[in-house]
Tab-separated table of C-alpha atoms in Angstrom:
chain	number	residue	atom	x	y	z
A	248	UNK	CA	-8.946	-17.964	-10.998
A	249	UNK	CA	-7.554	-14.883	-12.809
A	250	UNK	CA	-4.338	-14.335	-13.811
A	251	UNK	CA	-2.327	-11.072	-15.311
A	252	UNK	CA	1.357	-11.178	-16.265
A	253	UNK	CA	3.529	-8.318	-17.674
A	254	UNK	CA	6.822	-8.849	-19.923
A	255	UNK	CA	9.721	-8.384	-19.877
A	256	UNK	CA	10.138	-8.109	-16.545
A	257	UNK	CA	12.997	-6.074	-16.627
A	258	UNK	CA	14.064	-4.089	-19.712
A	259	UNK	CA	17.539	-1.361	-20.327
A	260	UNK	CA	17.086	0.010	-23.144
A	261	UNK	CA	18.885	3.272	-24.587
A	262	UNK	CA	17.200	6.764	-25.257
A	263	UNK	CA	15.700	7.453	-28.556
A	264	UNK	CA	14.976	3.262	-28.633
A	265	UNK	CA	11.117	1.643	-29.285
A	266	UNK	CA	9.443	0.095	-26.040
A	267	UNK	CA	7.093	-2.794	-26.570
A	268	UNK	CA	5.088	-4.189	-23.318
A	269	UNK	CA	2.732	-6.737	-22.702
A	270	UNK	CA	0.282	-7.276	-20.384
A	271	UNK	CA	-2.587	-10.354	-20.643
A	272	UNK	CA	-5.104	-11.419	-18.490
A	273	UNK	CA	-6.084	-15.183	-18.348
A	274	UNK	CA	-9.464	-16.398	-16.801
A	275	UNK	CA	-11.706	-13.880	-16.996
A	276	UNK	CA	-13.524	-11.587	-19.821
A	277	UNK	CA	-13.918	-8.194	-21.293
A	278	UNK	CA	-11.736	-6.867	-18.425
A	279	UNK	CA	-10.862	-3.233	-17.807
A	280	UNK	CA	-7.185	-2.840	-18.200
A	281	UNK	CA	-4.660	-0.189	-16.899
A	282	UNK	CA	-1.452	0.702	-17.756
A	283	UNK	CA	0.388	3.002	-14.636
A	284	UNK	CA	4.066	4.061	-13.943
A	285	UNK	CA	5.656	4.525	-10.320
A	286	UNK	CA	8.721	6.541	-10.509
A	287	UNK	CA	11.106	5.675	-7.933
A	288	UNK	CA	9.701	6.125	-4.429
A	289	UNK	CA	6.812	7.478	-5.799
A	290	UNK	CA	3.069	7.292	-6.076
A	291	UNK	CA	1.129	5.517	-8.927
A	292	UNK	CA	0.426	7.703	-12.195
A	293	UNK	CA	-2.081	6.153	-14.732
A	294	UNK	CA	-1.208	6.412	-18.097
A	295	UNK	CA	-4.140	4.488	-20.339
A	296	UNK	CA	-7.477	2.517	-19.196
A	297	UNK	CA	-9.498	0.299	-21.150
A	298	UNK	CA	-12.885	-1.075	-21.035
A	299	UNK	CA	-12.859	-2.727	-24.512
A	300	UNK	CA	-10.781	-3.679	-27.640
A	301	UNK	CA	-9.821	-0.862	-29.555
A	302	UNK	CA	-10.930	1.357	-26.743
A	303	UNK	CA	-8.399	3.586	-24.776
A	304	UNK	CA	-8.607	6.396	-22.594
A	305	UNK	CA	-5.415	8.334	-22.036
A	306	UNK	CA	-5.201	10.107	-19.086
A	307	UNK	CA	-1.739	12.044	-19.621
A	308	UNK	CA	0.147	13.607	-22.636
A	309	UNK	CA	3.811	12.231	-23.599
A	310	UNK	CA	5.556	10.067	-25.866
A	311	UNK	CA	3.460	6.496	-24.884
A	312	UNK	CA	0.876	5.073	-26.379
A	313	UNK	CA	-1.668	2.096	-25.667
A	314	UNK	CA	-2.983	-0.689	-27.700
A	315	UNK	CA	-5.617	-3.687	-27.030
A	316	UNK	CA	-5.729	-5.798	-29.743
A	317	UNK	CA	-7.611	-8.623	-27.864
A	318	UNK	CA	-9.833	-8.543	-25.079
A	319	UNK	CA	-6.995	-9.823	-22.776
A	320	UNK	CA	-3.960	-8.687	-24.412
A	321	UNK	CA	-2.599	-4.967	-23.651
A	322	UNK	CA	0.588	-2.975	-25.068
A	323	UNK	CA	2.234	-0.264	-24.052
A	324	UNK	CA	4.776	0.944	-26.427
A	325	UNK	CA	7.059	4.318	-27.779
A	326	UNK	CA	8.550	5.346	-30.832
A	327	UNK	CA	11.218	6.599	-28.818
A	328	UNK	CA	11.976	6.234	-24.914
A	329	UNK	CA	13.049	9.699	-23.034
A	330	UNK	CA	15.188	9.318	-19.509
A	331	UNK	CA	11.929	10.526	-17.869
A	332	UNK	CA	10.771	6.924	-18.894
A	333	UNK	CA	12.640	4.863	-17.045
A	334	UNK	CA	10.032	3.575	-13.921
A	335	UNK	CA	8.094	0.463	-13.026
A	336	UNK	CA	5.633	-0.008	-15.161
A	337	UNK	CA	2.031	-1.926	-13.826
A	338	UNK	CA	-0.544	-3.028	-15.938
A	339	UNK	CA	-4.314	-3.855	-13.854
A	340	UNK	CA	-6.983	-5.630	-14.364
A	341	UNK	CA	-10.393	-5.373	-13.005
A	342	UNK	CA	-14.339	-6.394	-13.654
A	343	UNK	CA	-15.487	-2.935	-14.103
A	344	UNK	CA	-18.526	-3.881	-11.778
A	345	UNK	CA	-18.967	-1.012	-9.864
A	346	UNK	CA	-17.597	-1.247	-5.821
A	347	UNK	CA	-15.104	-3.764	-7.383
A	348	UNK	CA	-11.528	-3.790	-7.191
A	349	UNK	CA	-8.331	-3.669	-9.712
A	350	UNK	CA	-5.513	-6.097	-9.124
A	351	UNK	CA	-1.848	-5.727	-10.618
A	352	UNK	CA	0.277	-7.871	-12.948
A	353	UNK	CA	3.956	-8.452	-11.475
A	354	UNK	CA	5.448	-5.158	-13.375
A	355	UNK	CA	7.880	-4.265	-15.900
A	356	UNK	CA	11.008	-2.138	-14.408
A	357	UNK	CA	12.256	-0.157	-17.211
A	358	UNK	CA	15.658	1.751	-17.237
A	359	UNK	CA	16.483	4.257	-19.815
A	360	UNK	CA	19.998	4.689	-20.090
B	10	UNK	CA	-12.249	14.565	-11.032
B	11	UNK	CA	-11.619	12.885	-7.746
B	12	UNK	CA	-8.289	14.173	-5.732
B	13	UNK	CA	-7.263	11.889	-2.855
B	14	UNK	CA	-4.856	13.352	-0.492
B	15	UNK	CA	-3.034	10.426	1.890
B	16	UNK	CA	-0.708	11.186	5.363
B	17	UNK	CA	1.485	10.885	6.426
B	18	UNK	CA	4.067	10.135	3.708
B	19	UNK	CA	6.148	8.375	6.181
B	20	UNK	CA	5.129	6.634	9.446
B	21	UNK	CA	7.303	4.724	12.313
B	22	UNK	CA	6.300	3.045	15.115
B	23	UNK	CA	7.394	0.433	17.346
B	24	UNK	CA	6.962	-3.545	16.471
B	25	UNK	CA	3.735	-4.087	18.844
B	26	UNK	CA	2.120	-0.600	18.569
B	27	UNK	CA	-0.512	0.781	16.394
B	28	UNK	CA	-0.628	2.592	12.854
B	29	UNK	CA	-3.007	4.943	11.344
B	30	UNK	CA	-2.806	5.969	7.988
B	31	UNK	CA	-5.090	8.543	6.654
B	32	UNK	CA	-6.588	9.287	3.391
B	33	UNK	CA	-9.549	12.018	2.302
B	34	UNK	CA	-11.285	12.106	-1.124
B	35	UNK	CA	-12.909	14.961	-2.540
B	36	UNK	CA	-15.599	13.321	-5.279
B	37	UNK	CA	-19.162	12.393	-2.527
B	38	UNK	CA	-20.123	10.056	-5.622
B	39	UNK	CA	-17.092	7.606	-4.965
B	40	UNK	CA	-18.120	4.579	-3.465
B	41	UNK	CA	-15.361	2.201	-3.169
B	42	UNK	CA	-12.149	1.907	-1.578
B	43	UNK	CA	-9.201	0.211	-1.854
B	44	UNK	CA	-6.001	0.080	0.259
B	45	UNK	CA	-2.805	-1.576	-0.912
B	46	UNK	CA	0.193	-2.738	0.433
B	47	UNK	CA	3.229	-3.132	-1.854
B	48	UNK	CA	6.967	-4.146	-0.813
B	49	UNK	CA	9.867	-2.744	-1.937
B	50	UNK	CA	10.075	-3.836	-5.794
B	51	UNK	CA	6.759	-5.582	-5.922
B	52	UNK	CA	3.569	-4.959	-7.091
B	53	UNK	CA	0.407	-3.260	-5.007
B	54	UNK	CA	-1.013	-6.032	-3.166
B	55	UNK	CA	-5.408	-5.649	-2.099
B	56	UNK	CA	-5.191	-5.744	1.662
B	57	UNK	CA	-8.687	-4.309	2.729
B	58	UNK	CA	-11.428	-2.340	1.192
B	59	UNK	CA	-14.693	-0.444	2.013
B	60	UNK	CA	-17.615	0.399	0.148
B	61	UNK	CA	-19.825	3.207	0.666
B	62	UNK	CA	-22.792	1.688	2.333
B	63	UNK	CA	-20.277	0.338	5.336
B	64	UNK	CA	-18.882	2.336	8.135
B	65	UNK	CA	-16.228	-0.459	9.004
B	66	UNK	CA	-14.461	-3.309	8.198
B	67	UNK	CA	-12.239	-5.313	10.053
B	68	UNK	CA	-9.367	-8.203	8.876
B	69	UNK	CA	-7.875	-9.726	11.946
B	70	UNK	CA	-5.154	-6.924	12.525
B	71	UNK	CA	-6.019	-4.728	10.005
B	72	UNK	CA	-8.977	-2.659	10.226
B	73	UNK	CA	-10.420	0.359	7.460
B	74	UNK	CA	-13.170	3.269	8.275
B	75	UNK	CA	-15.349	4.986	6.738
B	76	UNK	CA	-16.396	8.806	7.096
B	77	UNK	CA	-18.722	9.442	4.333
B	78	UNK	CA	-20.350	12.542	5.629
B	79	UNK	CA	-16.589	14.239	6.260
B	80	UNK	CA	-14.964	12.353	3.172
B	81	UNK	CA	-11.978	10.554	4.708
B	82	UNK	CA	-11.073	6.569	5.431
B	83	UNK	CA	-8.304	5.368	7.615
B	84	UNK	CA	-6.439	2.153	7.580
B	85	UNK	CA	-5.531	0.900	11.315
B	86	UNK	CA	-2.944	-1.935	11.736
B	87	UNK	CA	-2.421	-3.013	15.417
B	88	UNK	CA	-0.219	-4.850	16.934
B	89	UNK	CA	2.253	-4.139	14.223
B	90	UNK	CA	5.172	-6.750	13.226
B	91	UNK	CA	8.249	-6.038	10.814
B	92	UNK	CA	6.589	-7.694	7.733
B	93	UNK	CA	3.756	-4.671	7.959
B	94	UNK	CA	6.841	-2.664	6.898
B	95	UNK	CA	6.145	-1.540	3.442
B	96	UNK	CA	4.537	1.079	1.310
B	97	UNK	CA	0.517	1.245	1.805
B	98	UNK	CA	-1.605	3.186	-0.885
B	99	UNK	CA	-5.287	4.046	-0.333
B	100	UNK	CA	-7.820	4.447	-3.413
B	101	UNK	CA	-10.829	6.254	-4.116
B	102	UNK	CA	-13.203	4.863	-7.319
B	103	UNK	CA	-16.096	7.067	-8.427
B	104	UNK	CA	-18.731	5.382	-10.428
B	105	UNK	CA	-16.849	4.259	-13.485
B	106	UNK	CA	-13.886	3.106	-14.357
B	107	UNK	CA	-10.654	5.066	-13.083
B	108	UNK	CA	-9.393	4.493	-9.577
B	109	UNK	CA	-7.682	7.863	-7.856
B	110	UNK	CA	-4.509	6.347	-5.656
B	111	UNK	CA	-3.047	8.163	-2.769
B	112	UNK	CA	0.692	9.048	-2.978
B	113	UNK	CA	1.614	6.637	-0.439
B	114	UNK	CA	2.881	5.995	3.324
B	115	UNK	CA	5.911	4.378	3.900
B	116	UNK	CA	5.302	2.172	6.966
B	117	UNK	CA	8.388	1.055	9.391
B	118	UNK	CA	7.995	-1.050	12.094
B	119	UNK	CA	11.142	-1.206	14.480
B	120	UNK	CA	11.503	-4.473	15.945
């Protein structure tokens, strides 16, 4: 069966630091990956997709950037991390079959102080 | 691109009764979708979902239709219970490979 995990799973970090996450997927191939944020009591905002190494989509300006070095293996990182950072942070996996779902990792919650 | 619109924001009934939860899409080539439950500091968890060539589907208590012809799908949990408190987020996935999410409902059920 599949399996996605995200670290760190928490993270405080001040403003103007780097941000490294990591999200793999084990037990499965060539998976579409996702990178969203949720803002406190808020709705889901995608940030990058992927449907192959090397390959991202970004779907909104700012200060993040995405990276798939392997197949399974995604990274979302920052040069430097703004207060309007801070969030929970979900990476996703799915088959990119059409009529097919996405299922999230656990989550990175990120604080920006 | 696709805009889903979800409501209410914030829903609550009594443990026992019924909830409805609402979403519309605007895209007519999406053809799947997801609905989501997540609890408070946890990730979205796959409830139910509907694809386009079904009108309903049905998982003991919880239930999703499908109005192609207007554009809108509804969750329905009955018989609701304390654990169906959480936030619930509906999905709409055109051909391809983004999924548009609703903004959410936030689902109370007083016991």
């Amino acid at each position: 069966s599949q399996t996605i995990h995200q670290w760190p799973a928490t993270l405080v970090q001040p403003v103007g630091s780097p941000l490294s996450l990591e999200c793999t997927v084990e037990g499965t191939s060539n998976p579409n990956l996702y990178w969203y944020r949720q803002a406190a009591g808020r709705g889901l905002q995608l940030l990058f997709y992927s449907v192959g190494i090397g390959q991202i989509s970004s779907e909104v300006p700012q200060n993040l950037s995405a990276s798939r070095p392997q197949d399974r293996q995604f990274i979302l990182s920052s040069k430097k991390l703004l207060l309007s950072d801070s969030g929970f942070y979900l990476c996703a996996w799915g088959t990119g079959a059409s009529q097919e779902t996405q299922y999230f990792g656990p989550g990175t919650r990120l604080l920006v102080l | 691109g696709e805009n889903v619109e979800q409501h209410p924001s914030t829903l609550s009934v009594q443990e026992g009764d019924s909830a409805v939860i609402k979403c519309t899409y605007s895209d007519s080539a999406s053809n799947y979708f997801p609905w989501y439950k997540q609890e408070l500091g946890k990730r979205p968890q796959l409830i139910i979902d509907i694809r386009s060539n079904v009108g309903e589907k049905k998982d003991q208590r919880i239930a999703v239709t499908l109005n192609k012809t207007a554009k809108h799908f509804s969750l329905h949990i009955t018989e609701t219970q304390p654990e169906d408190s959480a936030v619930y987020f509906c999905a709409a996935r055109v051909t391809g490979n983004q999924f548009y999410f609703g903004t959410g409902t936030s689902l109370t059920v007083i016991p």
